[in-house]
CSV table of C-alpha atoms and ligand atoms in Angstrom, one decimal:
chain,number,residue,atom,x,y,z
A,1,UNK,CA,84.2,168.1,41.2
A,2,UNK,CA,85.6,167.5,44.3
A,3,UNK,CA,89.2,167.6,46.0
A,4,UNK,CA,89.2,164.1,48.2
A,5,UNK,CA,92.9,163.6,50.5
A,6,UNK,CA,93.3,161.0,52.5
A,7,UNK,CA,95.9,160.9,55.4
A,8,UNK,CA,98.8,158.1,56.2
A,9,UNK,CA,96.4,155.9,58.6
A,10,UNK,CA,93.6,156.0,55.8
A,11,UNK,CA,96.7,154.7,53.3
A,12,UNK,CA,98.5,152.5,55.8
A,13,UNK,CA,97.8,149.3,54.4
A,14,UNK,CA,95.7,147.0,51.8
A,15,UNK,CA,93.1,147.7,53.4
A,16,UNK,CA,93.5,151.1,54.0
A,17,UNK,CA,93.6,152.0,51.1
A,18,UNK,CA,91.2,150.1,49.4
A,19,UNK,CA,89.0,152.0,51.9
A,20,UNK,CA,89.8,155.1,50.7
A,21,UNK,CA,89.6,154.6,47.2
A,22,UNK,CA,86.1,152.9,47.9
A,23,UNK,CA,85.5,156.9,49.6
A,24,UNK,CA,86.7,157.5,46.0
A,25,UNK,CA,84.2,155.2,44.7
A,26,UNK,CA,80.8,156.7,45.9
A,27,UNK,CA,81.0,159.8,44.3
A,28,UNK,CA,82.4,158.8,40.8
A,29,UNK,CA,80.0,156.4,40.8
A,30,UNK,CA,77.6,159.4,40.9
A,31,UNK,CA,79.2,161.4,38.6
A,32,UNK,CA,80.9,163.0,40.6
A,33,UNK,CA,84.8,164.1,39.1
A,34,UNK,CA,87.2,163.6,41.8
A,35,UNK,CA,90.8,164.5,42.2
A,36,UNK,CA,92.7,162.7,44.6
A,37,UNK,CA,95.7,163.7,47.3
A,38,UNK,CA,97.6,160.8,49.0
A,39,UNK,CA,100.0,161.2,52.1
A,40,UNK,CA,102.6,158.7,52.4
A,41,UNK,CA,101.8,155.5,53.8
A,42,UNK,CA,101.8,155.9,57.7
A,43,UNK,CA,104.8,156.3,59.6
A,44,UNK,CA,106.7,156.2,56.5
A,45,UNK,CA,107.7,160.2,56.2
A,46,UNK,CA,109.4,159.7,59.4
A,47,UNK,CA,111.0,156.5,58.8
A,48,UNK,CA,112.5,158.8,55.6
A,49,UNK,CA,113.4,161.5,58.0
A,50,UNK,CA,115.5,159.1,60.3
A,51,UNK,CA,117.0,157.3,57.5
A,52,UNK,CA,118.5,160.8,55.9
A,53,UNK,CA,120.3,161.3,59.1
A,54,UNK,CA,121.3,157.8,59.1
A,55,UNK,CA,122.7,158.0,56.6
A,56,UNK,CA,125.0,161.7,56.7
A,57,UNK,CA,126.2,160.4,59.7
A,58,UNK,CA,127.4,157.2,58.5
A,59,UNK,CA,124.8,154.3,59.9
A,60,UNK,CA,125.4,152.9,56.5
A,61,UNK,CA,122.6,150.1,57.8
A,62,UNK,CA,120.4,150.7,59.6
A,63,UNK,CA,119.4,153.3,56.7
A,64,UNK,CA,120.0,150.1,54.2
A,65,UNK,CA,117.7,148.1,56.6
A,66,UNK,CA,114.5,150.9,57.4
A,67,UNK,CA,115.3,151.0,53.6
A,68,UNK,CA,114.0,147.6,53.1
A,69,UNK,CA,111.2,147.3,55.4
A,70,UNK,CA,109.7,150.8,52.9
A,71,UNK,CA,110.7,148.5,49.7
A,72,UNK,CA,108.7,145.1,51.5
A,73,UNK,CA,105.3,146.7,52.7
A,74,UNK,CA,104.9,148.8,49.4
A,75,UNK,CA,105.5,145.0,47.3
A,76,UNK,CA,103.6,144.1,49.1
A,77,UNK,CA,100.7,145.8,49.3
A,78,UNK,CA,100.7,146.7,45.0
A,79,UNK,CA,101.1,142.6,45.6
A,80,UNK,CA,98.1,142.1,47.2
A,81,UNK,CA,95.9,145.5,45.4
A,82,UNK,CA,96.9,142.0,42.6
A,83,UNK,CA,99.3,143.9,40.2
A,84,UNK,CA,102.0,141.2,39.0
A,85,UNK,CA,105.6,140.8,39.5
A,86,UNK,CA,105.5,142.9,35.8
A,87,UNK,CA,102.6,145.4,36.1
A,88,UNK,CA,103.2,149.0,35.6
A,89,UNK,CA,103.3,149.9,39.2
A,90,UNK,CA,105.7,147.6,40.4
A,91,UNK,CA,107.6,148.8,37.7
A,92,UNK,CA,107.8,152.4,38.9
A,93,UNK,CA,108.3,151.3,42.2
A,94,UNK,CA,111.2,149.2,41.8
A,95,UNK,CA,112.6,152.7,39.5
A,96,UNK,CA,111.0,154.8,43.0
A,97,UNK,CA,113.2,152.4,45.5
A,98,UNK,CA,115.9,152.4,43.6
A,99,UNK,CA,116.2,155.6,43.4
A,100,UNK,CA,115.5,156.4,47.1
A,101,UNK,CA,119.1,153.6,47.6
A,102,UNK,CA,121.6,156.0,45.6
A,103,UNK,CA,119.9,159.4,47.0
A,104,UNK,CA,120.4,157.8,50.7
A,105,UNK,CA,123.9,156.6,49.5
A,106,UNK,CA,124.6,159.5,48.0
A,107,UNK,CA,124.1,161.5,51.5
A,108,UNK,CA,126.5,159.2,53.5
A,109,UNK,CA,129.2,159.1,51.1
A,110,UNK,CA,129.4,163.2,51.4
A,111,UNK,CA,128.1,163.2,55.5
A,112,UNK,CA,125.9,166.0,54.3
A,113,UNK,CA,122.1,167.0,54.1
A,114,UNK,CA,120.8,169.7,53.3
A,115,UNK,CA,116.8,170.7,53.5
A,116,UNK,CA,116.8,170.8,50.0
A,117,UNK,CA,118.2,166.6,50.0
A,118,UNK,CA,115.4,166.6,53.1
A,119,UNK,CA,112.9,167.0,50.1
A,120,UNK,CA,114.1,165.5,48.0
A,121,UNK,CA,114.1,161.7,50.2
A,122,UNK,CA,111.3,162.3,52.6
A,123,UNK,CA,109.3,162.5,48.6
A,124,UNK,CA,109.3,159.7,48.5
A,125,UNK,CA,106.5,158.5,50.6
A,126,UNK,CA,104.2,159.8,48.8
A,127,UNK,CA,105.6,158.9,45.3
A,128,UNK,CA,105.6,155.6,46.4
A,129,UNK,CA,102.1,155.8,47.6
A,130,UNK,CA,100.3,157.2,44.5
A,131,UNK,CA,101.2,154.7,42.6
A,132,UNK,CA,98.9,152.8,45.2
A,133,UNK,CA,96.1,154.7,45.4
A,134,UNK,CA,95.9,154.6,41.7
A,135,UNK,CA,96.4,150.4,40.4
A,136,UNK,CA,93.0,150.6,44.2
A,137,UNK,CA,91.1,153.0,41.9
A,138,UNK,CA,91.9,151.1,38.6
A,139,UNK,CA,90.5,147.5,39.8
A,140,UNK,CA,87.3,149.3,41.5
A,141,UNK,CA,86.4,150.8,38.0
A,142,UNK,CA,88.2,153.8,38.4
A,143,UNK,CA,90.1,155.5,35.8
A,144,UNK,CA,92.6,156.5,37.4
A,145,UNK,CA,96.6,158.1,37.0
A,146,UNK,CA,99.1,158.7,39.3
A,147,UNK,CA,101.2,161.7,39.4
A,148,UNK,CA,104.1,163.5,41.6
A,149,UNK,CA,103.1,167.5,42.8
A,150,UNK,CA,105.0,168.8,40.4
A,151,UNK,CA,104.2,167.5,37.8
A,152,UNK,CA,100.1,168.4,39.0
A,153,UNK,CA,101.7,171.8,38.5
A,154,UNK,CA,101.8,172.8,41.7
A,155,UNK,CA,104.6,175.1,41.4
A,156,UNK,CA,106.8,176.7,44.6
A,157,UNK,CA,108.9,178.7,46.4
A,158,UNK,CA,112.4,176.9,46.5
A,159,UNK,CA,112.0,177.2,51.0
A,160,UNK,CA,112.5,173.5,51.2
A,161,UNK,CA,110.7,172.1,54.3
A,162,UNK,CA,108.1,175.0,54.3
A,163,UNK,CA,107.5,175.8,50.5
A,164,UNK,CA,104.4,178.0,50.0
A,165,UNK,CA,103.0,178.1,46.4
A,166,UNK,CA,103.6,180.0,43.8
A,167,UNK,CA,100.5,182.2,41.9
A,168,UNK,CA,101.6,180.3,38.8
A,169,UNK,CA,100.7,176.7,40.6
A,170,UNK,CA,96.9,177.4,40.2
A,171,UNK,CA,97.4,178.2,36.7
A,172,UNK,CA,99.6,175.4,35.8
A,173,UNK,CA,97.6,172.6,37.7
A,174,UNK,CA,94.2,173.4,35.8
A,175,UNK,CA,96.5,173.3,32.6
A,176,UNK,CA,98.0,170.0,33.8
A,177,UNK,CA,94.8,168.2,35.3
A,178,UNK,CA,91.5,169.3,33.2
A,179,UNK,CA,92.2,167.8,30.8
A,180,UNK,CA,92.2,164.1,32.6
A,181,UNK,CA,88.9,165.0,34.6
A,182,UNK,CA,87.7,165.9,31.6
A,183,UNK,CA,88.1,161.9,30.1
A,184,UNK,CA,86.8,161.0,33.7
A,185,UNK,CA,90.7,160.1,34.7
A,186,UNK,CA,90.8,160.5,38.4
A,187,UNK,CA,94.3,162.5,39.2
A,188,UNK,CA,95.3,160.8,41.8
A,189,UNK,CA,98.4,163.8,42.5
A,190,UNK,CA,101.3,163.1,45.5
A,191,UNK,CA,100.7,165.6,48.5
A,192,UNK,CA,102.9,167.4,50.3
A,193,UNK,CA,105.2,168.4,47.2
A,194,UNK,CA,106.1,170.6,45.0
A,195,UNK,CA,108.9,171.5,42.4
A,196,UNK,CA,110.5,174.5,42.0
A,197,UNK,CA,110.3,176.7,39.1
A,198,UNK,CA,113.7,174.4,38.1
A,199,UNK,CA,112.6,171.3,38.3
A,200,UNK,CA,113.4,170.4,42.3
A,201,UNK,CA,111.5,168.9,44.6
A,202,UNK,CA,109.8,170.6,47.8
A,203,UNK,CA,108.0,169.9,50.5
A,204,UNK,CA,105.4,172.5,52.1
A,205,UNK,CA,105.4,171.1,55.8
A,206,UNK,CA,104.7,168.9,58.7
A,207,UNK,CA,100.7,167.9,57.3
A,208,UNK,CA,101.0,169.6,54.3
A,209,UNK,CA,99.3,166.7,52.4
A,210,UNK,CA,96.3,168.7,53.5
A,211,UNK,CA,97.8,171.9,52.0
A,212,UNK,CA,98.0,170.3,48.4
A,213,UNK,CA,94.5,169.4,48.6
A,214,UNK,CA,93.0,172.5,48.7
A,215,UNK,CA,95.2,174.2,47.0
A,216,UNK,CA,94.1,171.8,44.0
A,217,UNK,CA,90.9,172.1,44.8
A,218,UNK,CA,91.6,175.7,44.6
A,219,UNK,CA,93.0,176.0,41.3
A,220,UNK,CA,90.7,173.9,39.7
A,221,UNK,CA,87.5,175.5,41.1
A,222,UNK,CA,86.2,172.1,42.5
A,223,UNK,CA,83.2,172.3,44.5
A,224,UNK,CA,84.4,171.2,47.7
A,225,UNK,CA,88.1,169.8,49.2
A,226,UNK,CA,87.6,167.0,51.7
A,227,UNK,CA,90.1,165.8,53.5
A,228,UNK,CA,89.0,162.6,55.3
A,229,UNK,CA,89.8,161.3,58.8
A,230,UNK,CA,90.2,158.5,61.4
A,231,UNK,CA,88.2,160.6,63.5
A,232,UNK,CA,84.5,161.7,62.8
A,233,UNK,CA,85.6,165.7,62.0
A,234,UNK,CA,87.2,168.3,63.2
A,235,UNK,CA,86.5,167.7,67.4
A,236,UNK,CA,86.3,170.6,70.6
A,237,UNK,CA,89.9,169.3,71.6
A,238,UNK,CA,92.2,166.3,71.0
A,239,UNK,CA,89.5,163.7,71.3
A,240,UNK,CA,93.1,161.2,72.4
A,241,UNK,CA,93.4,163.4,74.9
A,242,UNK,CA,89.7,164.7,76.0
A,243,UNK,CA,87.4,161.1,74.6
A,244,UNK,CA,84.4,162.8,75.5
A,245,UNK,CA,85.0,165.6,73.0
A,246,UNK,CA,82.7,166.3,70.3
A,247,UNK,CA,82.5,166.8,66.9
A,248,UNK,CA,82.2,170.4,65.9
A,249,UNK,CA,79.5,170.7,62.7
A,250,UNK,CA,80.5,173.7,61.2
A,251,UNK,CA,83.9,176.1,62.1
A,252,UNK,CA,85.0,179.1,60.1
A,253,UNK,CA,88.1,179.3,58.3
A,254,UNK,CA,89.4,181.9,60.5
A,255,UNK,CA,89.0,179.3,63.5
A,256,UNK,CA,90.2,176.1,61.9
A,257,UNK,CA,93.2,178.3,61.6
A,258,UNK,CA,93.8,179.3,64.9
A,259,UNK,CA,92.6,175.8,66.3
A,260,UNK,CA,95.8,174.6,63.7
A,261,UNK,CA,97.8,177.1,64.9
A,262,UNK,CA,97.8,176.8,68.8
A,263,UNK,CA,98.4,172.5,68.1
A,264,UNK,CA,95.3,170.7,66.7
A,265,UNK,CA,97.0,168.1,64.9
A,266,UNK,CA,94.4,168.1,62.4
A,267,UNK,CA,94.9,169.6,59.8
A,268,UNK,CA,97.6,171.6,58.3
A,269,UNK,CA,97.3,175.4,59.5
A,270,UNK,CA,97.7,177.2,56.1
A,271,UNK,CA,95.5,174.9,54.8
A,272,UNK,CA,92.4,176.6,54.4
A,273,UNK,CA,93.8,179.7,52.9
A,274,UNK,CA,94.0,178.5,49.2
A,275,UNK,CA,89.9,177.8,49.9
A,276,UNK,CA,89.3,181.1,52.6
A,277,UNK,CA,90.5,183.5,49.2
A,278,UNK,CA,87.4,181.4,46.5
A,279,UNK,CA,84.7,181.3,49.5
A,280,UNK,CA,85.9,176.7,48.2
A,281,UNK,CA,83.7,174.6,51.8
A,282,UNK,CA,86.3,172.5,53.2
A,283,UNK,CA,84.2,169.3,54.7
A,284,UNK,CA,86.8,167.5,57.5
A,285,UNK,CA,84.6,163.3,57.5
A,286,UNK,CA,85.8,159.8,58.5
A,287,UNK,CA,86.4,157.0,56.9
A,288,UNK,CA,85.2,155.3,59.1
A,289,UNK,CA,81.4,155.8,59.0
A,290,UNK,CA,81.4,158.0,55.6
A,291,UNK,CA,77.6,158.8,55.9
A,292,UNK,CA,78.5,161.4,59.1
A,293,UNK,CA,78.4,165.2,57.9
A,294,UNK,CA,82.0,165.3,60.2
A,295,UNK,CA,83.6,169.2,59.8
A,296,UNK,CA,82.1,172.3,57.3
A,297,UNK,CA,84.6,174.6,57.7
A,298,UNK,CA,83.5,178.1,55.7
A,299,UNK,CA,82.9,182.3,55.7
A,300,UNK,CA,79.7,181.9,57.3
A,301,UNK,CA,79.1,179.0,59.6
A,302,UNK,CA,75.9,178.7,62.3
A,303,UNK,CA,76.7,179.7,64.8
A,304,UNK,CA,76.5,177.6,68.6
A,305,UNK,CA,75.2,178.9,71.4
A,306,UNK,CA,78.3,178.7,73.8
A,307,UNK,CA,80.8,181.8,72.7
A,308,UNK,CA,84.3,178.4,73.5
A,309,UNK,CA,83.8,175.8,70.1
A,310,UNK,CA,87.7,174.3,70.6
A,311,UNK,CA,90.4,173.8,73.1
A,312,UNK,CA,93.8,173.2,71.7
A,313,UNK,CA,98.0,172.8,72.9
A,314,UNK,CA,101.1,173.1,72.3
A,315,UNK,CA,103.7,170.8,74.0
A,316,UNK,CA,107.1,171.6,73.1
A,317,UNK,CA,107.3,174.9,73.6
A,318,UNK,CA,109.4,177.2,75.4
A,319,UNK,CA,109.6,181.2,76.7
A,320,UNK,CA,112.2,183.6,76.2
A,321,UNK,CA,112.0,186.7,78.2
A,322,UNK,CA,114.1,189.4,77.8
A,323,UNK,CA,113.5,192.9,79.4
A,324,UNK,CA,115.3,196.0,80.1
A,325,UNK,CA,115.0,199.6,81.5
A,326,UNK,CA,116.8,200.6,78.6
A,327,UNK,CA,114.3,199.1,76.3
A,328,UNK,CA,111.4,202.0,77.2
A,329,UNK,CA,110.2,203.8,74.5
A,330,UNK,CA,113.1,202.8,71.8
A,331,UNK,CA,110.1,200.5,69.4
A,332,UNK,CA,113.3,199.9,67.1
A,333,UNK,CA,113.5,197.0,69.9
A,334,UNK,CA,111.0,194.6,69.1
A,335,UNK,CA,111.7,194.8,65.4
A,336,UNK,CA,115.0,194.3,66.1
A,337,UNK,CA,114.1,191.1,68.0
A,338,UNK,CA,111.4,190.1,65.3
A,339,UNK,CA,114.4,190.5,62.8
A,340,UNK,CA,116.9,188.2,64.8
A,341,UNK,CA,113.8,185.6,64.9
A,342,UNK,CA,113.5,186.1,61.3
A,343,UNK,CA,117.1,185.5,60.5
A,344,UNK,CA,116.8,182.1,62.3
A,345,UNK,CA,113.2,181.2,61.0
A,346,UNK,CA,112.6,180.8,63.9
A,347,UNK,CA,108.0,181.1,64.5
A,348,UNK,CA,107.1,183.2,66.8
A,349,UNK,CA,103.6,181.6,68.8
A,350,UNK,CA,102.6,183.9,70.7
A,351,UNK,CA,103.3,186.9,72.1
A,352,UNK,CA,102.9,189.6,75.0
A,353,UNK,CA,104.5,192.8,76.3
A,354,UNK,CA,103.8,194.7,79.0
A,355,UNK,CA,102.8,198.6,78.5
A,356,UNK,CA,106.2,199.5,80.1
A,357,UNK,CA,107.4,197.6,77.0
A,358,UNK,CA,110.6,197.4,79.8
A,359,UNK,CA,109.1,193.9,79.1
A,360,UNK,CA,108.3,191.0,76.3
A,361,UNK,CA,108.2,187.4,76.0
A,362,UNK,CA,108.3,185.2,73.2
A,363,UNK,CA,106.9,181.2,73.4
A,364,UNK,CA,108.5,179.3,70.6
A,365,UNK,CA,108.5,175.6,69.6
A,366,UNK,CA,111.2,174.1,71.9
A,367,UNK,CA,113.1,172.8,69.1
A,368,UNK,CA,114.2,176.7,68.3
A,369,UNK,CA,114.1,177.7,71.8
A,370,UNK,CA,118.2,177.8,72.1
A,371,UNK,CA,119.2,178.4,68.9
A,372,UNK,CA,116.1,181.1,69.1
A,373,UNK,CA,117.4,182.2,72.9
A,374,UNK,CA,121.7,182.8,71.9
A,375,UNK,CA,121.0,184.5,68.7
A,376,UNK,CA,119.6,187.3,70.6
A,377,UNK,CA,121.2,187.2,73.4
A,378,UNK,CA,124.6,187.5,70.7
A,379,UNK,CA,122.8,190.1,69.5
A,380,UNK,CA,121.4,192.3,72.5
A,381,UNK,CA,123.9,191.6,75.0
A,382,UNK,CA,126.5,194.2,74.3
A,383,UNK,CA,123.5,197.0,73.7
A,384,UNK,CA,122.0,199.5,75.8
A,385,UNK,CA,118.0,198.0,74.9
A,386,UNK,CA,118.0,194.5,77.4
A,387,UNK,CA,119.9,193.6,80.4
A,388,UNK,CA,118.2,190.3,80.9
A,389,UNK,CA,117.7,187.1,78.9
A,390,UNK,CA,115.2,184.4,81.1
A,391,UNK,CA,113.9,180.8,78.7
A,392,UNK,CA,112.1,177.8,80.1
A,393,UNK,CA,112.0,174.9,78.8
A,394,UNK,CA,109.1,172.5,79.1
A,395,UNK,CA,105.9,174.7,78.5
A,396,UNK,CA,102.7,174.6,77.3
A,397,UNK,CA,101.1,177.0,75.1
A,398,UNK,CA,97.0,176.3,75.8
A,399,UNK,CA,94.6,177.7,73.1
A,400,UNK,CA,90.3,178.6,73.4
A,401,UNK,CA,89.3,179.2,70.3
A,402,UNK,CA,85.9,180.9,68.8
A,403,UNK,CA,84.4,183.4,67.0
A,404,UNK,CA,81.5,183.5,69.2
A,405,UNK,CA,83.7,184.8,72.3
A,406,UNK,CA,83.8,188.1,70.6
A,407,UNK,CA,81.1,190.2,72.6
A,408,UNK,CA,80.5,186.8,74.9
A,409,UNK,CA,80.8,188.3,78.8
A,410,UNK,CA,83.0,186.8,81.6
A,411,UNK,CA,84.8,184.8,79.3
A,412,UNK,CA,87.8,184.9,80.4
A,413,UNK,CA,87.1,184.6,84.0
A,414,UNK,CA,85.5,182.0,82.8
A,415,UNK,CA,88.1,180.2,81.1
A,416,UNK,CA,91.0,181.6,84.1
A,417,UNK,CA,89.2,180.4,87.3
A,418,UNK,CA,89.3,177.0,85.9
A,419,UNK,CA,92.7,176.6,85.7
A,420,UNK,CA,93.1,178.1,88.9
A,421,UNK,CA,91.0,176.0,90.7
A,422,UNK,CA,93.6,173.5,89.4
A,423,UNK,CA,96.1,175.1,90.6
A,424,UNK,CA,98.0,176.1,87.4
A,425,UNK,CA,100.2,178.7,87.1
A,426,UNK,CA,100.3,181.4,84.0
A,427,UNK,CA,103.3,182.7,82.6
A,428,UNK,CA,101.8,184.1,80.1
A,429,UNK,CA,98.6,185.3,77.8
A,430,UNK,CA,97.7,186.7,74.9
A,431,UNK,CA,94.9,187.6,73.3
A,432,UNK,CA,94.4,188.2,70.0
A,433,UNK,CA,92.6,191.0,68.0
A,434,UNK,CA,90.7,189.7,66.8
A,435,UNK,CA,88.9,188.2,70.0
A,436,UNK,CA,88.8,185.0,68.0
A,437,UNK,CA,91.0,183.0,70.9
A,438,UNK,CA,92.5,183.5,74.1
A,439,UNK,CA,95.8,181.8,74.4
A,440,UNK,CA,98.4,181.6,77.7
A,441,UNK,CA,101.7,179.0,78.8
A,442,UNK,CA,101.7,176.7,81.5
A,443,UNK,CA,104.1,174.3,82.9
A,444,UNK,CA,104.4,171.4,80.1
A,445,UNK,CA,103.3,168.9,83.0
A,446,UNK,CA,99.6,171.1,83.5
A,447,UNK,CA,99.0,170.8,80.0
A,448,UNK,CA,96.1,167.7,79.9
A,449,UNK,CA,94.9,168.9,83.6
A,450,UNK,CA,94.5,172.4,81.9
A,451,UNK,CA,92.6,171.4,78.7
A,452,UNK,CA,90.8,169.4,80.6
A,453,UNK,CA,89.6,171.7,82.7
A,454,UNK,CA,88.3,174.5,80.6
A,455,UNK,CA,86.5,171.3,78.1
A,456,UNK,CA,84.6,170.7,81.2
A,457,UNK,CA,84.2,174.7,82.2
A,458,UNK,CA,82.5,174.9,78.9
A,459,UNK,CA,80.4,172.4,78.7
A,460,UNK,CA,82.2,171.3,75.5
A,461,UNK,CA,81.3,167.7,75.6
A,462,UNK,CA,77.9,169.3,75.5
A,463,UNK,CA,77.2,172.0,72.9
A,464,UNK,CA,74.1,172.9,72.6
A,465,UNK,CA,73.2,174.5,69.3
A,466,UNK,CA,72.2,178.0,68.2
A,467,UNK,CA,69.5,178.4,66.6
A,468,UNK,CA,70.2,180.6,63.6
B,501,ADP,P1,96.4,163.0,58.3
B,501,ADP,O1,97.3,161.8,58.6
B,501,ADP,O2,94.5,161.9,58.4
B,501,ADP,O3,96.4,164.3,58.0
B,501,ADP,P2,96.2,163.6,60.7
B,501,ADP,O4,96.9,162.5,62.5
B,501,ADP,O5,97.2,164.2,60.6
B,501,ADP,O6,95.4,163.6,60.2
B,501,ADP,O7,95.0,164.1,61.6
B,501,ADP,C1,94.4,163.4,62.7
B,501,ADP,C2,94.7,163.8,64.1
B,501,ADP,O8,94.5,164.7,64.5
B,501,ADP,C3,93.2,163.6,64.8
B,501,ADP,O9,93.6,161.2,64.5
B,501,ADP,C4,93.5,163.3,66.3
B,501,ADP,O10,94.4,162.7,67.2
B,501,ADP,C5,94.4,164.0,66.4
B,501,ADP,N1,93.6,165.8,66.4
B,501,ADP,C6,93.9,166.7,67.3
B,501,ADP,N2,93.1,168.0,67.8
B,501,ADP,C7,91.7,167.4,67.0
B,501,ADP,C8,90.9,168.3,66.6
B,501,ADP,N3,90.5,169.0,67.6
B,501,ADP,N4,90.0,167.3,66.3
B,501,ADP,C9,90.2,166.5,66.0
B,501,ADP,N5,91.3,165.5,65.6
B,501,ADP,C10,91.9,166.4,67.0
B,502,LIG,N1,103.1,162.2,54.9
B,502,LIG,C1,103.4,164.2,55.3
B,502,LIG,C2,104.0,164.1,56.8
B,502,LIG,O1,103.6,162.7,57.4
B,502,LIG,C3,102.4,165.2,54.5
B,502,LIG,C4,101.4,164.8,54.8
B,502,LIG,O2,100.7,163.3,56.0
B,502,LIG,O3,100.0,165.2,55.6
B,502,LIG,O4,104.1,164.8,57.0
B,503,MG,MG1,97.7,165.5,59.1
């Protein structure tokens, strides 16, 4: 049994959906059971976020125009896939589109948009695309049935915009889907969205369809989870930035998690966690070249001679620096700082602390930076602990990742020599105790230059397989 996930590009047009459906057919033809997890059609999630913000601000005409575009795109696709105006698929799409229009009108009237209503609105992207995938499969002779994440048993926390699966999901999903699979029906489950115990729609965070697929895979005890992509697999760096980037044949769960965490957009950072606990392999595969093996992610990947496997960058970061002699020898300061940031729901990407403890630097996303900085200032301004507060925006966090770095001497020297040779200055450096990565912060304008120089310094454009 395989769970297959298709991202927005692979759901982006009639042709793309038909091609994606044909990739499912390749497996079902050989008697394989498949559950399918589609994302929204490309760009639709962004459009829905814009629509909800404009409705909140009173720009209802813009919102309605965008809804019309979404409506046309989905109805045209259904038509091109062979659905008649009276078909159940078209009826379902029309109901969803109506409901989207009404929800947006409600936001407009109230001029109020909560995280909970935003999740409801963005959920329409996947709820509209899943019936199209089911239709394309049926047209190819694959019996299929579309469900929302909630209908499929994906119960989550109520942390809207960033929900997490509840333990019950792992029992409920098989109880909802095994019957279909046993009858030879392919469930098509909306990516990205779940439901609270009370039946309120939630989302798993941007890029969350990868995570939906792995939750399903773990719950169903799948043999493998395949995320089909518009790239060859996981690459040594973002191929859009460095065209010489190479496909990585094998990675460990930890390595891909580190890469995703430090900005490799190819997978949701938490996506492998459900698989890791159960030892289920993940394959990142190329939709354009389905016979190419892509990247296999397991607990024990075959190694590469090279210690460093990949380099990633998070642009749009910022550094917050706090300091003061009063921090020395006061362990509560650190926990207080993290309490304040947690209270503001700010995720800290990197931390470094001088050994005297008189200074702590934190890298956060730029979108969180001002809020985090103001909160820290208002909490500590009148304390004796922290005296200086500084905020640098326009920062990038760059990381090199690879398990082979552990015990390989000279990685840091080679890394920072390459960066220095480009005349790039470092604002801070951190290394995880796992020695799986070394990360550092630089000016955002230097990010591309740094990534390219590091890619070259470690010869990532010609990785040598190990003899293991
Ligand atoms: P999907 O919609 O299928 O989830 P995404 O657009 O989220 O696809 O992720 C795939 C994209 O991630 C690729 O087009 C590529 O530009 C980008 N990317 C960034 N870093 C990497 C990397 N190290 N390996 C592969 N792709 C990467
Ligand atoms: N459609 C969602 C997004 O754009 C989820 C996903 O594509 O994985 O974030
Ligand atoms: Mg994605």
